[in-house]
CSV table of C-alpha atoms in Angstrom, one decimal:
chain,number,residue,atom,x,y,z
J,1,MET,CA,-35.6,13.2,0.3
J,2,LYS,CA,-31.8,13.3,1.0
J,3,THR,CA,-29.5,14.3,-1.9
J,4,VAL,CA,-26.6,11.8,-2.3
J,5,VAL,CA,-23.8,12.5,-4.9
J,6,GLY,CA,-21.1,10.2,-6.2
J,7,ILE,CA,-18.4,12.3,-7.8
J,8,GLY,CA,-15.5,11.1,-9.9
J,9,GLU,CA,-15.1,8.5,-12.6
J,10,ALA,CA,-18.0,7.4,-14.9
J,11,LEU,CA,-16.8,4.7,-17.4
J,12,TRP,CA,-17.4,1.4,-19.1
J,13,ASP,CA,-16.2,-1.8,-17.4
J,14,CYS,CA,-15.2,-4.1,-20.3
J,15,LEU,CA,-15.9,-7.5,-18.7
J,16,PRO,CA,-15.3,-10.9,-20.1
J,17,ASP,CA,-19.1,-11.2,-20.8
J,18,GLY,CA,-19.5,-7.8,-22.3
J,19,ARG,CA,-19.5,-4.1,-21.5
J,20,LYS,CA,-21.1,-2.8,-18.3
J,21,ILE,CA,-21.6,0.7,-16.9
J,22,GLY,CA,-19.2,1.4,-14.1
J,23,GLY,CA,-17.2,3.8,-12.1
J,24,ALA,CA,-17.4,3.7,-8.3
J,25,PRO,CA,-19.1,7.1,-7.7
J,26,ALA,CA,-21.8,6.3,-10.2
J,27,ASN,CA,-22.3,2.9,-8.7
J,28,PHE,CA,-22.6,4.5,-5.3
J,29,ALA,CA,-25.1,7.1,-6.4
J,30,PHE,CA,-27.2,4.4,-8.2
J,31,HIS,CA,-27.4,2.2,-5.1
J,32,ALA,CA,-28.2,5.1,-2.8
J,33,SER,CA,-31.0,6.0,-5.1
J,34,GLN,CA,-32.4,2.5,-4.8
J,35,MET,CA,-32.4,2.9,-1.1
J,36,GLY,CA,-34.7,5.9,-1.0
J,37,CYS,CA,-32.4,8.8,-1.6
J,38,ARG,CA,-32.0,11.2,-4.5
J,39,GLY,CA,-28.8,9.8,-6.1
J,40,ILE,CA,-26.8,11.9,-8.6
J,41,ALA,CA,-23.7,10.9,-10.5
J,42,VAL,CA,-21.3,13.8,-11.2
J,43,SER,CA,-18.5,13.2,-13.8
J,44,ALA,CA,-17.3,14.0,-17.3
J,45,ILE,CA,-17.8,12.1,-20.5
J,46,GLY,CA,-16.5,12.4,-24.0
J,47,ASN,CA,-18.2,13.8,-27.1
J,48,ASP,CA,-18.4,10.2,-28.4
J,49,GLU,CA,-20.7,7.2,-28.7
J,50,LEU,CA,-19.6,5.7,-25.4
J,51,GLY,CA,-20.5,9.0,-23.7
J,52,ASP,CA,-23.9,9.0,-25.3
J,53,GLU,CA,-24.4,5.4,-24.1
J,54,ILE,CA,-23.5,6.4,-20.5
J,55,VAL,CA,-26.2,9.1,-20.6
J,56,GLU,CA,-28.7,6.6,-22.0
J,57,THR,CA,-27.8,4.0,-19.4
J,58,PHE,CA,-28.2,6.4,-16.5
J,59,LYS,CA,-31.5,7.5,-17.9
J,60,ALA,CA,-32.6,3.8,-18.2
J,61,ASN,CA,-31.6,3.2,-14.6
J,62,ASN,CA,-33.4,6.4,-13.5
J,63,LEU,CA,-30.1,7.8,-12.2
J,64,GLU,CA,-29.9,11.5,-12.1
J,65,HIS,CA,-26.6,12.8,-13.4
J,66,LEU,CA,-24.5,15.9,-14.0
J,67,LEU,CA,-22.2,14.9,-16.8
J,68,GLN,CA,-19.9,17.4,-18.4
J,69,ARG,CA,-18.9,16.9,-22.0
J,70,VAL,CA,-15.2,17.3,-22.6
J,71,ASP,CA,-12.8,16.9,-25.5
J,72,LYS,CA,-11.4,13.6,-24.3
J,73,PRO,CA,-12.5,10.0,-24.8
J,74,THR,CA,-15.1,8.5,-22.4
J,75,GLY,CA,-13.4,6.3,-19.8
J,76,THR,CA,-13.0,2.6,-20.2
J,77,VAL,CA,-11.6,-0.1,-18.0
J,78,ILE,CA,-10.6,-3.6,-19.1
J,79,VAL,CA,-11.7,-6.0,-16.3
J,80,THR,CA,-10.5,-9.5,-16.0
J,81,VAL,CA,-12.0,-11.8,-13.3
J,82,ASP,CA,-10.1,-14.7,-11.7
J,83,ASN,CA,-11.6,-18.1,-10.7
J,84,ARG,CA,-12.6,-16.7,-7.3
J,85,GLY,CA,-14.6,-13.9,-9.0
J,86,ILE,CA,-12.1,-11.2,-7.9
J,87,PRO,CA,-11.6,-8.5,-10.6
J,88,SER,CA,-8.4,-6.8,-11.8
J,89,TYR,CA,-8.5,-3.6,-13.8
J,90,GLU,CA,-6.6,-1.9,-16.6
J,91,ILE,CA,-7.7,1.7,-16.4
J,92,LYS,CA,-7.2,3.8,-19.4
J,93,ARG,CA,-5.4,7.2,-18.9
J,94,ASP,CA,-6.1,10.7,-20.1
J,95,VAL,CA,-9.9,10.3,-20.4
J,96,ALA,CA,-13.0,12.4,-19.9
J,97,TRP,CA,-13.4,11.9,-16.1
J,98,ASP,CA,-9.9,13.2,-15.5
J,99,ASN,CA,-11.2,16.6,-16.6
J,100,ILE,CA,-14.2,17.4,-14.3
J,101,SER,CA,-14.5,21.2,-13.6
J,102,ALA,CA,-16.7,23.4,-11.5
J,103,ASN,CA,-19.5,25.5,-12.9
J,104,ASP,CA,-22.6,27.2,-11.5
J,105,GLU,CA,-24.7,24.0,-11.7
J,106,PHE,CA,-21.9,22.0,-10.0
J,107,ASP,CA,-21.6,24.6,-7.2
J,108,GLN,CA,-25.4,24.8,-6.6
J,109,LEU,CA,-25.6,21.0,-6.3
J,110,ALA,CA,-22.7,20.9,-3.8
J,111,LYS,CA,-24.6,23.4,-1.6
J,112,ILE,CA,-27.6,21.1,-1.2
J,113,THR,CA,-25.8,17.7,-1.0
J,114,ASP,CA,-26.4,15.7,2.2
J,115,CYS,CA,-23.8,13.1,1.4
J,116,VAL,CA,-21.0,12.8,-1.2
J,117,CYS,CA,-18.8,9.8,-2.0
J,118,PHE,CA,-15.4,10.4,-3.6
J,119,GLY,CA,-12.3,8.3,-4.1
J,120,SER,CA,-8.6,8.6,-4.9
J,121,LEU,CA,-8.8,7.4,-8.5
J,122,ALA,CA,-10.6,10.5,-9.9
J,123,GLN,CA,-8.0,12.7,-8.2
J,124,ARG,CA,-5.1,11.4,-10.3
J,125,ASN,CA,-5.5,14.5,-12.5
J,126,GLN,CA,-5.3,18.0,-11.1
J,127,SER,CA,-8.5,19.2,-12.8
J,128,SER,CA,-10.8,16.6,-11.3
J,129,ARG,CA,-8.9,16.8,-8.0
J,130,LYS,CA,-9.6,20.6,-7.7
J,131,ALA,CA,-13.2,20.1,-8.7
J,132,ILE,CA,-13.7,17.4,-6.0
J,133,GLU,CA,-12.1,19.6,-3.4
J,134,ARG,CA,-14.3,22.5,-4.4
J,135,PHE,CA,-17.4,20.4,-4.1
J,136,LEU,CA,-16.5,19.3,-0.6
J,137,SER,CA,-15.8,22.8,0.5
J,138,LEU,CA,-19.3,24.0,-0.6
J,139,MET,CA,-21.3,21.3,1.1
J,140,PRO,CA,-23.5,22.0,4.1
J,141,GLU,CA,-21.8,21.9,7.5
J,142,ASN,CA,-23.3,18.7,8.8
J,143,SER,CA,-23.2,16.7,5.6
J,144,LEU,CA,-21.5,13.3,5.2
J,145,LYS,CA,-18.2,13.3,3.2
J,146,VAL,CA,-17.3,9.8,2.4
J,147,PHE,CA,-13.9,8.9,1.2
J,148,ASP,CA,-14.1,5.4,-0.5
J,149,ILE,CA,-10.4,5.2,-0.9
J,150,ASN,CA,-10.5,2.8,-3.9
J,151,LEU,CA,-6.8,2.4,-4.6
J,152,ARG,CA,-6.2,1.4,-8.2
J,153,GLN,CA,-2.9,0.6,-10.0
J,154,ASP,CA,-0.4,3.4,-9.3
J,155,PHE,CA,-3.1,6.2,-9.4
J,156,PHE,CA,-2.6,7.5,-5.8
J,157,SER,CA,-0.1,9.2,-3.6
J,158,LYS,CA,0.4,9.8,0.1
J,159,GLU,CA,-0.4,13.5,-0.5
J,160,ILE,CA,-3.8,12.7,-2.2
J,161,ILE,CA,-4.7,10.2,0.6
J,162,GLU,CA,-3.7,12.5,3.4
J,163,THR,CA,-5.6,15.5,1.9
J,164,SER,CA,-8.7,13.4,1.4
J,165,LEU,CA,-8.6,11.9,4.9
J,166,ASN,CA,-8.5,15.5,6.2
J,167,LYS,CA,-11.5,16.5,4.1
J,168,CYS,CA,-13.7,13.5,4.7
J,169,ASN,CA,-15.6,12.5,7.8
J,170,ILE,CA,-16.3,8.8,6.9
J,171,LEU,CA,-13.6,6.5,5.5
J,172,LYS,CA,-14.5,3.3,3.6
J,173,ILE,CA,-11.5,1.0,3.2
J,174,ASN,CA,-10.8,-2.7,2.5
J,175,ASP,CA,-8.3,-5.1,3.9
J,176,GLU,CA,-5.7,-4.6,1.1
J,177,GLU,CA,-6.0,-0.8,1.1
J,178,ILE,CA,-5.6,-0.5,4.8
J,179,LYS,CA,-2.3,-2.3,4.7
J,180,ILE,CA,-1.0,0.2,2.2
J,181,VAL,CA,-2.3,3.2,4.2
J,182,SER,CA,-0.9,1.8,7.5
J,183,GLU,CA,2.6,1.7,5.8
J,184,MET,CA,2.1,5.3,4.6
J,185,PHE,CA,1.4,6.7,8.0
J,186,GLY,CA,3.4,4.3,10.1
J,187,LEU,CA,0.5,2.6,11.9
J,188,LYS,CA,0.9,-0.7,13.7
J,189,GLY,CA,-1.4,-3.5,14.8
J,190,ASP,CA,-4.0,-5.8,13.3
J,191,LEU,CA,-6.5,-4.3,10.8
J,192,PRO,CA,-9.3,-3.3,13.3
J,193,VAL,CA,-6.7,-1.6,15.5
J,194,ILE,CA,-5.4,0.3,12.5
J,195,ALA,CA,-8.9,1.3,11.5
J,196,ARG,CA,-9.5,2.7,14.9
J,197,GLN,CA,-6.2,4.6,14.7
J,198,LEU,CA,-7.3,6.2,11.5
J,199,LEU,CA,-10.6,7.2,13.1
J,200,GLU,CA,-8.8,8.9,15.9
J,201,LYS,CA,-5.9,10.4,13.8
J,202,PHE,CA,-8.2,12.1,11.3
J,203,GLY,CA,-11.1,12.9,13.7
J,204,LEU,CA,-13.6,10.9,11.6
J,205,LYS,CA,-17.2,10.1,12.3
J,206,ALA,CA,-16.8,6.5,11.1
J,207,VAL,CA,-14.5,4.1,9.5
J,208,ILE,CA,-15.9,1.2,7.5
J,209,LEU,CA,-13.4,-1.7,7.1
J,210,THR,CA,-14.4,-4.6,4.7
J,211,TRP,CA,-12.3,-7.7,5.1
J,212,GLY,CA,-13.5,-10.1,2.4
J,213,GLU,CA,-14.5,-13.5,3.8
J,214,ASN,CA,-13.5,-12.3,7.3
J,215,GLY,CA,-16.4,-10.0,7.5
J,216,SER,CA,-16.6,-6.2,8.0
J,217,PHE,CA,-16.5,-3.6,10.7
J,218,ALA,CA,-18.0,-0.2,11.3
J,219,PHE,CA,-16.2,1.9,13.9
J,220,THR,CA,-17.3,5.2,15.5
J,221,ALA,CA,-15.9,6.9,18.6
J,222,ASP,CA,-18.6,5.1,20.7
J,223,GLU,CA,-19.5,1.9,18.8
J,224,VAL,CA,-18.1,-1.1,17.0
J,225,SER,CA,-20.2,-3.1,14.6
J,226,TYR,CA,-19.1,-6.4,13.2
J,227,CYS,CA,-21.0,-8.5,10.5
J,228,GLU,CA,-20.0,-11.8,9.0
J,229,THR,CA,-19.8,-12.0,5.3
J,230,PRO,CA,-22.7,-14.0,3.9
J,231,ARG,CA,-21.9,-17.1,1.9
J,232,VAL,CA,-23.4,-16.6,-1.5
J,233,LYS,CA,-22.7,-17.9,-5.1
J,234,ILE,CA,-20.5,-15.2,-6.5
J,235,ALA,CA,-21.0,-14.0,-10.1
J,236,ASP,CA,-18.5,-11.3,-9.7
J,237,THR,CA,-17.6,-8.7,-7.1
J,238,VAL,CA,-17.6,-5.7,-9.4
J,239,GLY,CA,-19.4,-2.9,-7.7
J,240,ALA,CA,-20.1,-4.8,-4.5
J,241,GLY,CA,-18.1,-2.4,-2.3
J,242,ASP,CA,-19.9,0.6,-3.9
J,243,SER,CA,-23.3,-0.9,-3.2
J,244,PHE,CA,-22.1,-1.5,0.4
J,245,THR,CA,-21.2,2.2,0.8
J,246,GLY,CA,-24.3,3.4,-0.9
J,247,ALA,CA,-26.6,1.3,1.2
J,248,PHE,CA,-24.7,2.2,4.4
J,249,CYS,CA,-24.9,6.0,3.8
J,250,ALA,CA,-28.5,5.9,2.6
J,251,SER,CA,-29.5,4.0,5.7
J,252,LEU,CA,-27.7,6.5,8.0
J,253,LEU,CA,-29.5,9.4,6.2
J,254,ASN,CA,-32.8,7.6,6.5
J,255,GLY,CA,-32.4,7.4,10.3
J,256,LEU,CA,-30.9,4.0,11.0
J,257,GLY,CA,-28.1,3.6,13.6
J,258,ILE,CA,-24.6,2.4,12.7
J,259,LYS,CA,-25.3,-1.3,13.4
J,260,GLU,CA,-28.6,-1.4,11.4
J,261,ALA,CA,-27.0,0.6,8.5
J,262,HIS,CA,-24.0,-1.8,8.6
J,263,LYS,CA,-26.3,-4.9,8.4
J,264,LYS,CA,-28.3,-3.4,5.5
J,265,ALA,CA,-25.0,-2.7,3.6
J,266,VAL,CA,-23.8,-6.2,4.1
J,267,ASP,CA,-27.0,-7.8,2.8
J,268,VAL,CA,-27.1,-5.5,-0.2
J,269,SER,CA,-23.5,-6.0,-1.2
J,270,ALA,CA,-23.9,-9.8,-0.8
J,271,PHE,CA,-26.8,-9.7,-3.3
J,272,VAL,CA,-24.7,-7.6,-5.8
J,273,CYS,CA,-22.0,-10.3,-5.6
J,274,THR,CA,-24.6,-12.8,-7.0
J,275,GLN,CA,-25.2,-10.6,-10.1
J,276,SER,CA,-23.0,-9.7,-13.0
J,277,GLY,CA,-21.9,-6.1,-13.3
J,278,ALA,CA,-22.0,-3.2,-10.9
J,279,MET,CA,-25.6,-1.9,-11.2
J,280,PRO,CA,-28.1,-4.7,-10.7
J,281,ILE,CA,-31.6,-3.9,-9.4
J,282,ILE,CA,-31.9,-4.4,-5.6
J,283,PRO,CA,-34.9,-6.5,-4.7
J,284,ASP,CA,-37.6,-4.7,-2.5
J,285,ASN,CA,-37.0,-6.9,0.5
J,286,LEU,CA,-33.4,-5.5,0.8
J,287,LYS,CA,-34.4,-1.8,0.5
């Protein structure tokens, strides 16, 4: 069984209908674990009740975890959802997941990890940024290093984005994020053209571009895959992108080609959009 790690923020999404477990890396690991991989969430939590509840929730969802306890509050995000189901986020600062650090257990996990997913948000603090860079440096040579860019508020910089693009081999990016990145690096053209430019500029194995209702693309040096976005009744889109990435990577690790992995990811993320919160159980027919 392939080992898949999501490293970065683990937190509570405080939604209009209640509190839900969240954080893109944990969502990614959860969905990869549903698709037949050993999914592990790596983060830091506080010595508080919310931290205890994250541990219990991960256990209840059979999600393996490496959660360091630190002297900061467990992360929370205030999520509001507009009438189209699109979320916006108020992310609390100076919280536990800003303070991930390396230790022996951390290092040993990195050395056996087949695929990791990391983003820009958890790199807003130097401690977690250094830990993520160390994890990437210790992974096996042919492993997948997925940068799900996940731009939030003002918690990113060109330096962080460029360093991450140089350390990853798969980029996951959406239509809003790619516009910001294209301005950073002076790239021109429509979104699929820019995606291909990023693939070539940073020597990536693949770029995944999600474009809302306009569908999604997966680019490699030799292939282009396009899938329409299924029309579903949306509960909310929280975690849909993470489920897409988790299903895509798990499918690749399980031997599917780019086009088959892409289709699987689209179907899984469409289902997640019909559910409230980031970690619904995926039905067997989609696994």
